[in-house]
Structure formats: C-alpha cells, structure tokens
Short mmCIF file of C-alpha atoms and ligand atoms in Angstrom, two decimals:
data_model
loop_
_atom_site.label_atom_id
_atom_site.label_comp_id
_atom_site.label_asym_id
_atom_site.label_seq_id
_atom_site.Cartn_x
_atom_site.Cartn_y
_atom_site.Cartn_z
CA UNK Q 16 1.44 66.35 -49.05
CA UNK Q 17 2.74 62.86 -49.78
CA UNK Q 18 4.01 60.55 -47.04
CA UNK Q 19 7.58 61.18 -48.23
CA UNK Q 20 6.99 64.94 -48.13
CA UNK Q 21 5.81 64.62 -44.53
CA UNK Q 22 8.85 62.49 -43.63
CA UNK Q 23 11.13 65.10 -45.18
CA UNK Q 24 9.36 68.03 -43.52
CA UNK Q 25 9.45 66.53 -40.00
CA UNK Q 26 11.95 67.82 -37.48
CA UNK Q 27 12.12 67.96 -33.70
CA UNK Q 28 10.73 71.20 -32.28
CA UNK Q 29 11.35 72.38 -28.73
CA UNK Q 30 9.53 75.70 -28.87
CA UNK Q 31 5.95 76.20 -30.05
CA UNK Q 32 3.51 79.08 -30.49
CA UNK Q 33 0.51 79.31 -28.17
CA UNK Q 34 -1.91 78.60 -31.05
CA UNK Q 35 -4.22 75.78 -29.97
CA UNK Q 36 -4.51 72.74 -32.21
CA UNK Q 37 -7.86 72.67 -33.97
CA UNK Q 38 -10.19 69.83 -32.97
CA UNK Q 39 -10.42 68.50 -36.54
CA UNK Q 40 -6.64 68.22 -36.62
CA UNK Q 41 -6.52 66.44 -33.27
CA UNK Q 42 -9.11 63.98 -34.56
CA UNK Q 43 -7.03 63.28 -37.68
CA UNK Q 44 -3.90 62.71 -35.60
CA UNK Q 45 -5.72 60.30 -33.29
CA UNK Q 46 -7.17 58.49 -36.30
CA UNK Q 47 -3.64 57.98 -37.65
CA UNK Q 48 -2.72 56.28 -34.35
CA UNK Q 49 -5.85 54.18 -34.33
CA UNK Q 50 -5.24 52.89 -37.87
CA UNK Q 51 -1.59 51.97 -37.28
CA UNK Q 52 -0.69 48.27 -37.51
CA UNK Q 53 -0.31 46.30 -34.28
CA UNK Q 54 1.15 42.91 -33.53
CA UNK Q 55 -1.51 40.23 -34.22
CA UNK Q 56 -3.91 43.16 -34.59
CA UNK Q 57 -4.32 43.14 -30.81
CA UNK Q 58 -4.68 46.94 -30.60
CA UNK Q 59 -3.63 47.19 -26.97
CA UNK Q 60 -2.46 50.81 -27.17
CA UNK Q 61 -4.24 53.85 -25.82
CA UNK Q 62 -3.48 57.06 -27.67
CA UNK Q 63 -3.74 59.87 -25.14
CA UNK Q 64 -3.65 63.53 -26.06
CA UNK Q 65 -3.18 66.02 -23.25
CA UNK Q 66 -4.53 69.49 -24.08
CA UNK Q 67 -5.32 70.77 -20.58
CA UNK Q 68 -2.87 73.61 -19.83
CA UNK Q 69 -2.50 72.71 -16.16
CA UNK Q 70 -1.81 69.06 -16.99
CA UNK Q 71 0.75 70.12 -19.60
CA UNK Q 72 2.40 72.26 -16.92
CA UNK Q 73 2.46 69.28 -14.55
CA UNK Q 74 3.97 67.07 -17.25
CA UNK Q 75 7.19 69.09 -16.94
CA UNK Q 76 8.03 67.42 -13.63
CA UNK Q 77 7.19 64.01 -15.10
CA UNK Q 78 9.55 64.74 -18.02
CA UNK Q 79 12.82 65.45 -16.20
CA UNK Q 80 12.08 69.18 -15.91
CA UNK Q 81 12.22 69.75 -19.66
CA UNK Q 82 10.59 73.19 -19.31
CA UNK Q 83 10.19 73.74 -23.03
CA UNK Q 84 7.46 71.11 -23.27
CA UNK Q 85 5.12 73.62 -21.62
CA UNK Q 86 5.12 75.65 -24.84
CA UNK Q 87 3.37 72.80 -26.66
CA UNK Q 88 -0.39 73.03 -27.20
CA UNK Q 89 -0.72 69.30 -26.65
CA UNK Q 90 1.24 66.27 -25.55
CA UNK Q 91 0.79 62.84 -27.09
CA UNK Q 92 1.23 59.91 -24.72
CA UNK Q 93 1.34 56.33 -25.98
CA UNK Q 94 0.71 53.53 -23.53
CA UNK Q 95 -0.34 49.90 -23.79
CA UNK Q 96 -1.31 46.96 -21.63
CA UNK Q 97 -0.64 43.24 -21.90
CA UNK Q 98 2.86 43.04 -23.26
CA UNK Q 99 4.29 39.86 -24.73
CA UNK Q 100 7.52 39.03 -26.43
CA UNK Q 101 7.07 38.43 -30.09
CA UNK Q 102 8.84 35.45 -31.67
CA UNK Q 103 11.51 37.88 -32.89
CA UNK Q 104 12.33 38.68 -29.24
CA UNK Q 105 10.99 42.23 -29.24
CA UNK Q 106 8.25 43.68 -27.06
CA UNK Q 107 4.96 43.90 -28.94
CA UNK Q 108 3.84 46.75 -26.70
CA UNK Q 109 6.89 48.91 -27.36
CA UNK Q 110 6.78 48.29 -31.05
CA UNK Q 111 3.04 48.94 -31.40
CA UNK Q 112 3.32 52.19 -29.44
CA UNK Q 113 6.31 53.37 -31.46
CA UNK Q 114 4.53 52.68 -34.74
CA UNK Q 115 1.38 54.51 -33.60
CA UNK Q 116 3.43 57.48 -32.41
CA UNK Q 117 5.25 57.59 -35.74
CA UNK Q 118 1.98 57.63 -37.64
CA UNK Q 119 0.56 60.37 -35.41
CA UNK Q 120 3.61 62.60 -35.56
CA UNK Q 121 3.78 62.28 -39.35
CA UNK Q 122 0.08 63.08 -39.71
CA UNK Q 123 0.78 66.12 -37.53
CA UNK Q 124 3.35 67.29 -40.08
CA UNK Q 125 0.77 67.03 -42.86
CA UNK Q 126 -1.41 69.35 -40.78
CA UNK Q 127 1.31 71.99 -40.31
CA UNK Q 128 2.34 70.82 -36.84
CA UNK Q 129 5.61 69.50 -35.46
CA UNK Q 130 6.56 67.46 -32.40
CA UNK Q 131 9.49 66.05 -30.47
CA UNK Q 132 9.70 62.52 -29.15
CA UNK Q 133 10.75 62.22 -25.53
CA UNK Q 134 12.61 59.50 -23.73
CA UNK Q 135 13.37 61.75 -20.76
CA UNK Q 136 10.22 61.01 -18.81
CA UNK Q 137 9.20 58.95 -15.83
CA UNK Q 138 6.56 56.42 -16.95
CA UNK Q 139 5.30 56.10 -13.39
CA UNK Q 140 4.90 59.86 -12.89
CA UNK Q 141 3.08 60.18 -16.22
CA UNK Q 142 0.80 57.31 -15.20
CA UNK Q 143 -0.15 58.94 -11.92
CA UNK Q 144 -0.68 62.34 -13.49
CA UNK Q 145 -2.97 61.05 -16.23
CA UNK Q 146 -4.79 58.41 -14.14
CA UNK Q 147 -3.53 55.67 -16.44
CA UNK Q 148 -4.72 52.21 -15.38
CA UNK Q 149 -2.25 50.02 -13.45
CA UNK Q 150 -1.86 47.42 -16.18
CA UNK Q 151 -0.70 50.00 -18.73
CA UNK Q 152 2.88 51.04 -19.39
CA UNK Q 153 3.76 54.42 -20.84
CA UNK Q 154 6.06 53.87 -23.80
CA UNK Q 155 6.30 57.17 -25.65
CA UNK Q 156 5.62 60.86 -25.06
CA UNK Q 157 5.71 63.68 -27.62
CA UNK Q 158 4.81 67.36 -27.20
CA UNK Q 159 3.12 68.67 -30.33
CA UNK Q 160 2.17 72.10 -31.68
CA UNK Q 161 2.83 74.86 -34.16
CA UNK Q 162 6.58 75.57 -34.28
CA UNK Q 163 7.62 79.04 -33.19
CA UNK Q 164 9.96 79.33 -36.14
CA UNK Q 165 10.91 77.30 -39.17
CA UNK Q 166 13.58 74.74 -38.61
CA UNK Q 167 15.00 71.64 -40.14
CA UNK Q 168 15.76 68.15 -39.00
CA UNK Q 169 19.19 67.14 -37.79
CA UNK Q 170 21.72 65.82 -40.26
CA UNK Q 171 21.16 62.23 -41.25
CA UNK Q 172 23.72 59.65 -42.26
CA UNK Q 173 24.25 59.03 -45.95
CA UNK Q 174 22.34 56.28 -47.73
CA UNK Q 175 25.51 54.26 -48.19
CA UNK Q 176 26.11 54.32 -44.41
CA UNK Q 177 22.72 52.97 -43.35
CA UNK Q 178 21.10 51.17 -46.27
CA UNK Q 179 21.92 47.54 -46.99
CA UNK Q 180 20.80 45.67 -50.06
CA UNK Q 181 20.71 41.97 -49.31
CA UNK Q 182 23.61 40.76 -47.10
CA UNK Q 183 25.36 43.13 -44.72
CA UNK Q 184 28.78 41.73 -45.63
C1 LIG R 227 12.94 57.73 -28.96
C2 LIG R 227 13.37 59.18 -28.94
C3 LIG R 227 13.56 59.82 -27.72
C4 LIG R 227 13.90 61.18 -27.67
N1 LIG R 227 14.00 61.82 -26.44
C5 LIG R 227 14.19 63.17 -26.41
C6 LIG R 227 14.12 63.88 -25.17
O1 LIG R 227 13.85 63.33 -24.10
N2 LIG R 227 14.32 65.22 -25.19
C7 LIG R 227 14.58 65.92 -26.37
O2 LIG R 227 14.74 67.13 -26.31
N3 LIG R 227 14.63 65.26 -27.56
C8 LIG R 227 14.43 63.92 -27.62
N4 LIG R 227 14.41 63.24 -28.82
C9 LIG R 227 14.62 63.99 -30.08
C10 LIG R 227 15.96 63.63 -30.74
O3 LIG R 227 16.98 64.30 -30.06
C11 LIG R 227 15.89 64.03 -32.23
O4 LIG R 227 14.89 63.25 -32.87
C12 LIG R 227 17.22 63.80 -32.91
O5 LIG R 227 18.18 64.72 -32.42
C13 LIG R 227 17.11 63.96 -34.42
O6 LIG R 227 16.61 65.24 -34.75
P1 LIG R 227 15.35 65.36 -35.73
O7 LIG R 227 14.17 64.78 -35.00
O8 LIG R 227 15.17 66.86 -35.94
O9 LIG R 227 15.65 64.62 -37.00
C14 LIG R 227 14.10 61.90 -28.88
C15 LIG R 227 13.90 61.24 -30.10
C16 LIG R 227 13.53 59.91 -30.14
C17 LIG R 227 13.28 59.24 -31.48
#
C-alpha cells in the first residue's frame, strides 16, 4: 500500500471488532510515531498505547462518555512536555503530537486497522488515569482497532475549494 492509498483508505471508525491488535502491528505503529519529524528534532512527545481492557473502559469517562471507544482494542494517546512557541506563532508541542498521531494512524491503515481522532477528552483526566508525568500535556487521543464493518471517509471539499497555487487572491 502506498502512502496515498493509505490516505485514501482512512476513515473515522466508531465501532470495532474485539480482535486484538497483533504485537508486530503495534510495534510498527509506534515506530511510525517515533520516526515522525519534530520541531528542532527535540522529540518531546511520548507515544502511549493503551491496550489494557480495564484502562480502555476507564478512558470512557475521560473522553466525555463516548461509550463507543470501549469497542477499540487500543487507544493511542499523544502527549509532550516542554512546549514553546515556534517563530511562526504555533505550539511546537501541539504540532509535533499531531504529526506523530497522523503518522501512526496512517500506518494503522496500512496494517488493516482504522481509528478516530478525539478532541472530546479531558487532558487532566487522561493524565491521572495513565499516570502521565506532571510536565506533560495530553494533546491527542485516538481509539484504534479493526473496524466492525467497511466504511468510507466523510465527503471532502473539492480541490478547487481548498487548494491554492501561489497567491490566495
Ligand atoms: C482533531 C480531531 C478531533 C476529533 N474529535 C472527535 C471526537 O471527539 N469524537 C468523534 O466521534 N470524532 C472526532 N473526530 C473525527 C471527525 O469527526 C472526523 O475526522 C470527520 O468527521 C471527518 O471524517 P473522516 O475522518 O471519516 O474523514 C475528530 C477528528 C479530528 C481530526
């Protein structure tokens, strides 16, 4: 599968089978996060994968009672310490975590898995639940697993609506 094939095959899944994710696949997904680019190559992210059933169950209350996340065989959690504003005015921590999560969720697609990014979560509750060190901030969460049925991604805007060559106007 090419990168573009993985991008095209990705869609958000909110119901998974109970098939566990094989260890070799988990290792490949974590490697994708580890190899992602980071601002000034500082590599301040931790790539957490939650596979413990009880912890996954407890994550529901940390994720605004989104019950469906319990069907996932694993939950990816991206956190990082030591944020700083980059010269462009954006948070290095948020950007690094988002890039790593993108890499991991696309690698998951290559391996026959799907995921769903979450913004409905309490970073503080996730921190407590997973014993994440005080100086870390949880930036992104994504349940991951084998989809219960085939699906497709949501409609996307047309190229002409979102792509700009050179000046915007
Ligand atoms: C940053 C981000 C946060 C999201 N938060 C949630 C969420 O809390 N709950 C949920 O069910 N879906 C969430 N989604 C999934 C989006 O709803 C989904 O990506 C969007 O509808 C497009 O569908 P697609 O992923 O199938 O292309 C989130 C997606 C992103 C990128």
